[in-house]
Coordinates of C-alpha atoms and ligand atoms in Angstrom, one line a residue:
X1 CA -109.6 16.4 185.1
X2 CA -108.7 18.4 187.9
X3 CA -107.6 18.4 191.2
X4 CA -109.2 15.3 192.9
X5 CA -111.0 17.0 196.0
X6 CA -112.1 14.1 198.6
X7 CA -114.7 16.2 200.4
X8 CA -118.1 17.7 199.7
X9 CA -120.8 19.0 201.4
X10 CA -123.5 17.2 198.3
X11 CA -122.2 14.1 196.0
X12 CA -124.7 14.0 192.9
X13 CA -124.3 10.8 191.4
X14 CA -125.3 11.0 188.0
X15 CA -124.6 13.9 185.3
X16 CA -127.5 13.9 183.2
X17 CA -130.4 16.9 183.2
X18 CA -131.2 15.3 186.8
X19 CA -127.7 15.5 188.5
X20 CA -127.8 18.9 186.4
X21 CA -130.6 20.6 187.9
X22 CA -129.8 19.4 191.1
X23 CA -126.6 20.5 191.5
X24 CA -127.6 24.4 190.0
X25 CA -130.1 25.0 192.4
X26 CA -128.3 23.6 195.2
X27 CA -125.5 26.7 194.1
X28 CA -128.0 28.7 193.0
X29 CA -129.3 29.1 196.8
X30 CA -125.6 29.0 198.4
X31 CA -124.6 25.9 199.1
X32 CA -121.7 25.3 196.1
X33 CA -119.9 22.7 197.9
X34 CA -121.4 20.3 195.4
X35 CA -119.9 17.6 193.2
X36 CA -121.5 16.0 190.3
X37 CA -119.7 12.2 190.0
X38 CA -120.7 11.1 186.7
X39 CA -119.9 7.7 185.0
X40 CA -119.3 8.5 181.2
X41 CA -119.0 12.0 180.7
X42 CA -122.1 14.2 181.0
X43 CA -125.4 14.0 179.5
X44 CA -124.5 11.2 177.0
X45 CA -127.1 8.5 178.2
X46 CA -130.7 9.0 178.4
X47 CA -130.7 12.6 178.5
X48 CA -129.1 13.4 175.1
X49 CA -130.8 10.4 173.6
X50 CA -133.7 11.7 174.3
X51 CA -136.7 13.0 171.6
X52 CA -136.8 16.3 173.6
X53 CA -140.1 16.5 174.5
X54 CA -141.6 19.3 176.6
X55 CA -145.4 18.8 177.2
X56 CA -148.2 19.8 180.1
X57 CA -150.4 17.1 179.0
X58 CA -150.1 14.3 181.2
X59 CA -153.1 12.4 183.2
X60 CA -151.6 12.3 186.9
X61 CA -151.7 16.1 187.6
X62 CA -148.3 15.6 189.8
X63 CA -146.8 15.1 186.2
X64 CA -148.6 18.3 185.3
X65 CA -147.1 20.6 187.9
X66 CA -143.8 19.1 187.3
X67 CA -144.2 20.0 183.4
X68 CA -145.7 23.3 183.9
X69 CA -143.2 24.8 186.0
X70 CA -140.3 23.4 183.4
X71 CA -142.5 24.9 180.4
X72 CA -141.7 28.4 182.1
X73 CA -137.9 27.6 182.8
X74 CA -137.5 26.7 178.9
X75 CA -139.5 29.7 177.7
X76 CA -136.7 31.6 180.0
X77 CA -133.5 29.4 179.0
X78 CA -131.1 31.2 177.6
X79 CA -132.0 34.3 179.8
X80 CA -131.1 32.4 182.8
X81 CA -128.6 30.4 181.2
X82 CA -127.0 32.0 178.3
X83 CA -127.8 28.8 176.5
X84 CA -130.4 28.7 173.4
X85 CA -131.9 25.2 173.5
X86 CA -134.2 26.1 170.4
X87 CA -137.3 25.3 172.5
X88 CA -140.0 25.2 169.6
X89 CA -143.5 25.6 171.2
X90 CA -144.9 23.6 168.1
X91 CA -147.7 21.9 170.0
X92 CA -148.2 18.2 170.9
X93 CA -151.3 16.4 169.4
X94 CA -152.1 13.2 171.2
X95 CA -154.4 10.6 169.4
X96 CA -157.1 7.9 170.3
X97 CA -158.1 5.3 168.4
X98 CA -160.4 3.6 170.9
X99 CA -163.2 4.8 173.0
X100 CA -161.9 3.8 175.7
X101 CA -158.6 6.5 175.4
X102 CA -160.7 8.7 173.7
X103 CA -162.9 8.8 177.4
X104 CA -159.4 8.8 179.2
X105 CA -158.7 11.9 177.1
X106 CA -161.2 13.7 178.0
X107 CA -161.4 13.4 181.4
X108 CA -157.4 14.7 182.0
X109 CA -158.5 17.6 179.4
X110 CA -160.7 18.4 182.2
X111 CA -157.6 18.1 185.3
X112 CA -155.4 20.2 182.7
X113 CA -157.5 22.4 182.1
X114 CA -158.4 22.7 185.9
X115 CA -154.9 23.5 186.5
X116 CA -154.7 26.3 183.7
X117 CA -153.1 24.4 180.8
X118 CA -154.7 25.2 177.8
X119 CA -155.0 22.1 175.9
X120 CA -158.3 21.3 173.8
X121 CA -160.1 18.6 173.0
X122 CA -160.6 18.0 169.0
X123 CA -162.7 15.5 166.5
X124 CA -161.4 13.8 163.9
X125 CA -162.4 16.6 161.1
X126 CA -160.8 19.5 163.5
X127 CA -157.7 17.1 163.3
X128 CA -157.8 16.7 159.4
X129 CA -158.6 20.5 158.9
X130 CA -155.2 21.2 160.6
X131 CA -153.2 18.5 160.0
X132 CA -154.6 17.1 156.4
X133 CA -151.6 14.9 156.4
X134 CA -152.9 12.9 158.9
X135 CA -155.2 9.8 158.4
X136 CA -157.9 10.3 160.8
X137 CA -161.0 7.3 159.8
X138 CA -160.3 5.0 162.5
X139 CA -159.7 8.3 165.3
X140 CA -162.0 8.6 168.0
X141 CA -160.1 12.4 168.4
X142 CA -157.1 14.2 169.7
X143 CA -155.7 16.8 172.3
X144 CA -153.5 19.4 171.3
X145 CA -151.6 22.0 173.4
X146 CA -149.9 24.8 171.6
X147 CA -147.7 25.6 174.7
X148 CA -145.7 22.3 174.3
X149 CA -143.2 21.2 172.2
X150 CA -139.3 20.1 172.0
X151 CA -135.9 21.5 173.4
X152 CA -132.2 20.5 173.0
X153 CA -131.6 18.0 176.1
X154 CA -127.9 18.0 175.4
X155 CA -127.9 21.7 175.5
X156 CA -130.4 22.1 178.4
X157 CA -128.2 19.9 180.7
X158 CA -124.9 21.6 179.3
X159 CA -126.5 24.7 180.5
X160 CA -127.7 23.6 183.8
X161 CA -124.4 21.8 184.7
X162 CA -122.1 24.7 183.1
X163 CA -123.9 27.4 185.4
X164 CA -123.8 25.1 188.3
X165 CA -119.8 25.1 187.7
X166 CA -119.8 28.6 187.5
X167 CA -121.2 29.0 190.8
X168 CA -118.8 26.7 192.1
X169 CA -119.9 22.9 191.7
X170 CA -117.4 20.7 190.4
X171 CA -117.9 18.4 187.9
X172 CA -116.0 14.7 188.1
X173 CA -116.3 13.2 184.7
X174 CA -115.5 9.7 184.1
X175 CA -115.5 8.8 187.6
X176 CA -118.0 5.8 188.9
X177 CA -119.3 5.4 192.2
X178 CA -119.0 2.1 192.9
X179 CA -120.0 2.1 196.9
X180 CA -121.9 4.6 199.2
X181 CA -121.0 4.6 202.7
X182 CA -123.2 4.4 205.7
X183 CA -122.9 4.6 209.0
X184 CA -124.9 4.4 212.1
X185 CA -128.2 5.7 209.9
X186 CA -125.9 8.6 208.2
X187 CA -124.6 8.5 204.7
X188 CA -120.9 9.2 205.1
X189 CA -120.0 10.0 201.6
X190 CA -119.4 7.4 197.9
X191 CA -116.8 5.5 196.7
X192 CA -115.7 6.0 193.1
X193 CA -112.9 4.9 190.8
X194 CA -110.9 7.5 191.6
X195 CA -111.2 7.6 195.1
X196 CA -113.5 8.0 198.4
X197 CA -115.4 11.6 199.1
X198 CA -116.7 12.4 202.3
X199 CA -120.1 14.2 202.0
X200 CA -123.3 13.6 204.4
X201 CA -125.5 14.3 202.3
X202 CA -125.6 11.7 198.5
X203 CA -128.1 12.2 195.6
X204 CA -128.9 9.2 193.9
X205 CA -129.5 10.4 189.8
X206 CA -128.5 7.7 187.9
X207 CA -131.4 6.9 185.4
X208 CA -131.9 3.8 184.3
X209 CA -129.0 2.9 186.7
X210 CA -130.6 3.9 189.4
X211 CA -131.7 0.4 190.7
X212 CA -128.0 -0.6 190.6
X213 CA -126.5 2.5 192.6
X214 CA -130.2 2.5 194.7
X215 CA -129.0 -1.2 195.6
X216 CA -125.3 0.2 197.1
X217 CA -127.1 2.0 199.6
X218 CA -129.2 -1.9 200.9
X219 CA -132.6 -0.4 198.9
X220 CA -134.5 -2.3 196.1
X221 CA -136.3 -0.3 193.8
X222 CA -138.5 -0.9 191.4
X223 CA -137.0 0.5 188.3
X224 CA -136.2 -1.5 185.0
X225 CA -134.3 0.1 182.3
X226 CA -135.8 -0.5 178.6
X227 CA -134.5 0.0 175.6
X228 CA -136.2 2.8 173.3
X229 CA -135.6 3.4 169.5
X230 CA -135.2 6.7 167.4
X231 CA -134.7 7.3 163.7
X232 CA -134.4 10.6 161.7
X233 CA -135.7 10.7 157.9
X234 CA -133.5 12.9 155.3
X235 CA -135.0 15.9 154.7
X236 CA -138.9 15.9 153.7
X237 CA -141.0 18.4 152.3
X238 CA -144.0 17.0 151.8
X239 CA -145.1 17.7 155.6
X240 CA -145.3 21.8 156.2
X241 CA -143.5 23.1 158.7
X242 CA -143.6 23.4 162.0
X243 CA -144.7 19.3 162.4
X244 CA -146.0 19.2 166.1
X245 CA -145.4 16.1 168.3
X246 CA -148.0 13.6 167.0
X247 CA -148.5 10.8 169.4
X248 CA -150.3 7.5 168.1
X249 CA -150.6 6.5 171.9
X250 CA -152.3 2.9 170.9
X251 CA -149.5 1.8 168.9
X252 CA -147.0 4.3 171.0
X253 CA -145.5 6.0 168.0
X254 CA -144.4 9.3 167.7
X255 CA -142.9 11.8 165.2
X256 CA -142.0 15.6 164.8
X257 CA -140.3 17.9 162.9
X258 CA -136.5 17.8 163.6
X259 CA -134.7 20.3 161.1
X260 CA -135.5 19.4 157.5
X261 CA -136.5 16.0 158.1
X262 CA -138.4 14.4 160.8
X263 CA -137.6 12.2 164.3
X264 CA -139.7 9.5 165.0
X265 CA -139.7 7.0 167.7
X266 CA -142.0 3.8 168.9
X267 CA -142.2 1.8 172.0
X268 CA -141.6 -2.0 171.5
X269 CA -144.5 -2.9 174.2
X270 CA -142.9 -7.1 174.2
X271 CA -139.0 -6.1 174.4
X272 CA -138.1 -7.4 177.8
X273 CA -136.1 -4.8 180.1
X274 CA -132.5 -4.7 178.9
X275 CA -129.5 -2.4 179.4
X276 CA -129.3 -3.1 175.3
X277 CA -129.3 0.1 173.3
X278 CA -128.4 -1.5 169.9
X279 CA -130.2 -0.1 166.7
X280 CA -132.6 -2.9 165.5
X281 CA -133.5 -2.2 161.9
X282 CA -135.8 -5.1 161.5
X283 CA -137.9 -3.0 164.1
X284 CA -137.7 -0.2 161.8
X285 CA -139.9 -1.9 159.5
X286 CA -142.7 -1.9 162.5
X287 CA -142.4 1.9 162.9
X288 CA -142.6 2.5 159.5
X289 CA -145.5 0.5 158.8
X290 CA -146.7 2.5 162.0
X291 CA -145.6 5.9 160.5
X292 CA -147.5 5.0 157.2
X293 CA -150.8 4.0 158.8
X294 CA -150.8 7.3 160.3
X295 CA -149.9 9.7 157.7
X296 CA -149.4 7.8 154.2
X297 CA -147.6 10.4 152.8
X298 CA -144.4 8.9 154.7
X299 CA -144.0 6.4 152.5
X300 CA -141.7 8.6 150.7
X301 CA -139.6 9.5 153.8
X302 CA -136.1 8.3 153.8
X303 CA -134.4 7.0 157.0
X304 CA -130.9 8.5 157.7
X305 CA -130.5 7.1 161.0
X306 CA -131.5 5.9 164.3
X307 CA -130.5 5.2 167.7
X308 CA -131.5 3.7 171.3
X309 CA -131.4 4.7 174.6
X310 CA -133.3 3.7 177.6
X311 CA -136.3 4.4 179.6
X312 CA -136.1 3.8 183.3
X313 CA -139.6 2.5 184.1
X314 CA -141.2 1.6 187.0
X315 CA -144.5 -0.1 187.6
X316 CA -146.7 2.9 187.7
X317 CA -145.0 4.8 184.9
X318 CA -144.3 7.9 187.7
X319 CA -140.6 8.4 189.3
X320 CA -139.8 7.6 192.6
X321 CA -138.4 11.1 194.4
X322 CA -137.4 11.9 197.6
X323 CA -135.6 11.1 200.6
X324 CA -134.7 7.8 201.5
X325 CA -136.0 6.1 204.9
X326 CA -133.4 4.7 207.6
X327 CA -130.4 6.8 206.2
X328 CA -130.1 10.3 207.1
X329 CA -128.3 12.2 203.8
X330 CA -129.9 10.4 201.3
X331 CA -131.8 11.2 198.5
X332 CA -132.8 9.8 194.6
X333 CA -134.9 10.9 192.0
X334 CA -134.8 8.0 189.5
X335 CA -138.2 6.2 187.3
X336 CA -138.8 8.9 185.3
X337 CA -140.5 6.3 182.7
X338 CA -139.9 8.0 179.6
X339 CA -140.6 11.8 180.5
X340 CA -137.4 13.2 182.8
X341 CA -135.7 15.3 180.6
X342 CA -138.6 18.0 180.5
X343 CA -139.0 17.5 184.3
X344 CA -135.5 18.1 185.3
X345 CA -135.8 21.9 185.6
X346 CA -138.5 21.0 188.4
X347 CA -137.3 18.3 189.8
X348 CA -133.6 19.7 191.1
X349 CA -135.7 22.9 192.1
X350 CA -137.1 19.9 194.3
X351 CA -134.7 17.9 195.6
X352 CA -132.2 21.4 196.6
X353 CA -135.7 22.4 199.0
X354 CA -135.9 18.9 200.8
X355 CA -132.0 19.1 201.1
X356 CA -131.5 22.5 202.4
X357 CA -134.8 23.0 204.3
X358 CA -136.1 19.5 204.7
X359 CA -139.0 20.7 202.6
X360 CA -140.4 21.5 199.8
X361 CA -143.8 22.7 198.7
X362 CA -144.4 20.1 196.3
X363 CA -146.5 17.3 197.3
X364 CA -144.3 14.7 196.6
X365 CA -146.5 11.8 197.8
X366 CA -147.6 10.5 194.1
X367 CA -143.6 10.0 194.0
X368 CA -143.0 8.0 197.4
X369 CA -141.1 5.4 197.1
X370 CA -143.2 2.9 199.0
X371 CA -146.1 3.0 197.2
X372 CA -145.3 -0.2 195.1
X373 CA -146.8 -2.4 197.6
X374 CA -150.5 -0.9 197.7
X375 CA -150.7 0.7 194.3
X376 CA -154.1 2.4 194.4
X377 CA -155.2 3.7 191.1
X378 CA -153.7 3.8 187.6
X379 CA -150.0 6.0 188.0
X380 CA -149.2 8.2 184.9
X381 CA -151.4 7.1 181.5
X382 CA -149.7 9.2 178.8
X383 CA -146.6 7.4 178.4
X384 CA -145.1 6.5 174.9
Ligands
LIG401 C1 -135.2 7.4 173.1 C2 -135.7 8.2 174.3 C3 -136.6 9.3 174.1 C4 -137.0 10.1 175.2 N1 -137.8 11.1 174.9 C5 -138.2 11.9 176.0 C6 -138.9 13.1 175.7 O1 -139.4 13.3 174.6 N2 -139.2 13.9 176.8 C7 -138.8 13.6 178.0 O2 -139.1 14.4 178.9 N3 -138.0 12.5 178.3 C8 -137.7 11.7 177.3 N4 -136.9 10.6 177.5 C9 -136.6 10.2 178.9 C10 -135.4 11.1 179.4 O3 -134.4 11.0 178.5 C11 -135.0 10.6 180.8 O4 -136.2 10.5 181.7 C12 -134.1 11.6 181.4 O5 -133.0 12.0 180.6 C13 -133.5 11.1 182.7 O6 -132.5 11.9 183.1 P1 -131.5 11.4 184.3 O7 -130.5 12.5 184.6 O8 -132.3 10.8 185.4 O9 -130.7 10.2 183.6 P2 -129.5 10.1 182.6 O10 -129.5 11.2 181.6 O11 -129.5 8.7 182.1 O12 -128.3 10.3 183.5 C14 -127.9 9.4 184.5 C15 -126.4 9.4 184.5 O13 -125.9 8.6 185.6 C16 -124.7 8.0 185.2 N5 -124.4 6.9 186.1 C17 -125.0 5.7 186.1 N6 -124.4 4.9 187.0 C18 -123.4 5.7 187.6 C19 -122.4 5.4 188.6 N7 -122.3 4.2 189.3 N8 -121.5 6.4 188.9 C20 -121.6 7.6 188.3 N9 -122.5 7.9 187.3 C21 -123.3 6.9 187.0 C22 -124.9 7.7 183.7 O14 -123.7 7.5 183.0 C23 -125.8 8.8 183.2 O15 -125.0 9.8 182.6 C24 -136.5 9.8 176.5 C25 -135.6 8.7 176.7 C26 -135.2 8.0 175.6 C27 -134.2 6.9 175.8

């Protein structure tokens, strides 16, 4: 740790690919008078749990722009960077088993497609023709988008928060906030285990901690966190290489190739918001039987381990980003319901514009915070 610095022009609170971004394209543009405060040390919770996944095809088309513009970061990484986060542009294949997802499908083909990304609508036999694996009888179809695929997130976070330092943000490790301060309608800085900093400006980035910390500042937020589970196989053969990101979105299961074996991943639609991120191996059996259903052939796969992290969800599935009303300074980004990591890259783009111009081009209406009270419409539909 060094020298404890009680000052800043920004206070990030929150090192993961959030508190990342944010604080490299706040130094990016000048303003390096930054500080991440971060908990644990960085990029340990959500963020480096994560699957990884990088994908355009979402249903709001907020979600889409956010995506899009990351896609082009990763493709660019290590340029930028000096980081190689092994983004594999393997493609994501979505699946429906009902007509009435297969009809959902179809119709935000049509938005992506409107806003240029080139996913494509297939039938069952297109699906077995490419993927044989795959059991496709009870499939209505599938989208696929070559473009997507799966990054690093520890390593894309390292490398956002490592050139941030290099243009002069600090980083605070191991340091909580545990108060913000306000005064007459100004944020006046955070309190954290190691001591008070004076900033006016405070970034609220803390996941699915983000109600807590939201909560320090007098706002209530609607954001749960809920535990999600990942297991890798030992290596597996049977499968060819590259394995795309095949999402089962009915029984919201997932799997892709992950070195020589394979990462997959379910939602427990009845576990009740939790900050519990144990491993629960009689859920395991559920995922398999999942995993089995859709391509039989994993009924040889061997599990080699697993591990949870959590989703910070809120009731339409889309984050909540922006500034906050009644307190000049202060800012979150937190709900990201299960997709952040890939928008990070976008979102601190964001978040640096409304801080240092008051503005940004993004509309980030879809994203207000108080739209929970008159929800109009479904929020983001392709969630896992
Ligand atoms: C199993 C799993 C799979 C996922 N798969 C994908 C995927 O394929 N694609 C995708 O895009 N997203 C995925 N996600 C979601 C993604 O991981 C998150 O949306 C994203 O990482 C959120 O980043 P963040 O920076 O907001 O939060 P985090 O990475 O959780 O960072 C928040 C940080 O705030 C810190 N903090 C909390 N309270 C305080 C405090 N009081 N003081 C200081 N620090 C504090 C925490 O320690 C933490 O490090 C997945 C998540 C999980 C759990």
């Amino acid at each position: 740790m060094g020298e404890w610095k009680s000052t800043a022009e920004v206070a990030i609170i929150g090192g993961g690919i959030m508190g990342a971004s944010t604080a490299y394209h706040l130094a990016r543009r000048g303003c390096t008078d930054v500080v991440i405060l971060e908990r644990d040390l960085l990029a340990q919770a959500s963020t480096g749990l994560s699957a990884g996944g990088i994908r355009q095809q979402f249903s709001h088309p907020a979600n889409i722009r956010l995506s899009q513009e990351a896609v082009r970061v990763f493709e660019r990484f290590e340029e930028e960077f000096g980081v190689n986060v092994e983004f594999r542009q393997v493609g994501y294949l979505f699946l429906a088993q009902s007509e009435e997802v297969w009809q959902e499908f179809l119709t935000n083909v049509e938005v992506q497609r409107r806003l240029n990304v080139p996913a494509e609508a297939l039938t069952p036999d297109e699906i077995k023709h490419r993927w044989p694996y795959l059991n496709v009888e009870d499939l209505r179809g599938g989208t696929f988008c070559a473009e997507d695929g799966y990054a690093d997130p520890y390593m894309a976070a390292m490398g956002l928060a490592n050139t941030a330092r290099r243009l002069g943000a600090r980083i605070e490790e191991q340091t909580k906030v545990t108060g913000i301060q306000i005064e007459g309608g100004q944020v006046r800085g955070v309190e954290t285990t190691r001591g008070p900093i004076a900033a006016r400006v405070v970034v609220i980035v803390t996941g699915a901690w983000g109600r807590e910390v939201a909560q320090m500042a007098g706002f209530d937020l609607p954001v749960l966190p809920y535990r999600r589970q990942v297991f890798m196989t030992k290596g597996f053969d049977p499968i060819p290489k590259p394995v795309p990101m095949i999402l089962d979105i009915e029984p919201a299961f997932y799997f892709r190739g992950e070195g020589p074996g394979l990462l997959m991943g379910m939602s427990d639609q009845e576990e009740l918001p939790s900050f519990n991120t144990n491993v629960d191996y009689s859920f395991l059996e559920r995922v398999i039987e999942a995993a089995v259903r859709r391509a039989p052939i994993l009924e040889g796969a061997e599990i080699l381990r697993g591990w949870g992290g959590l989703y910070d969800i809120t009731p339409d599935d889309n984050p909540i980003i922006g500034p906050l009303p009644r307190v000049e300074g202060l800012y979150c980004a937190i709900g990201f319901s299960g997709h952040g990591f890939q928008q990070g890259p976008t979102v601190g783009r964001v978040l640096a514009e409304l801080i240092l111009d008051g503005q940004t081009d993004f509309d980030l209406s879809p994203f207000a915070h108080d739209r929970f009270d008159h929800l109009q419409g479904k929020g983001e539909t392709r969630v896992v």
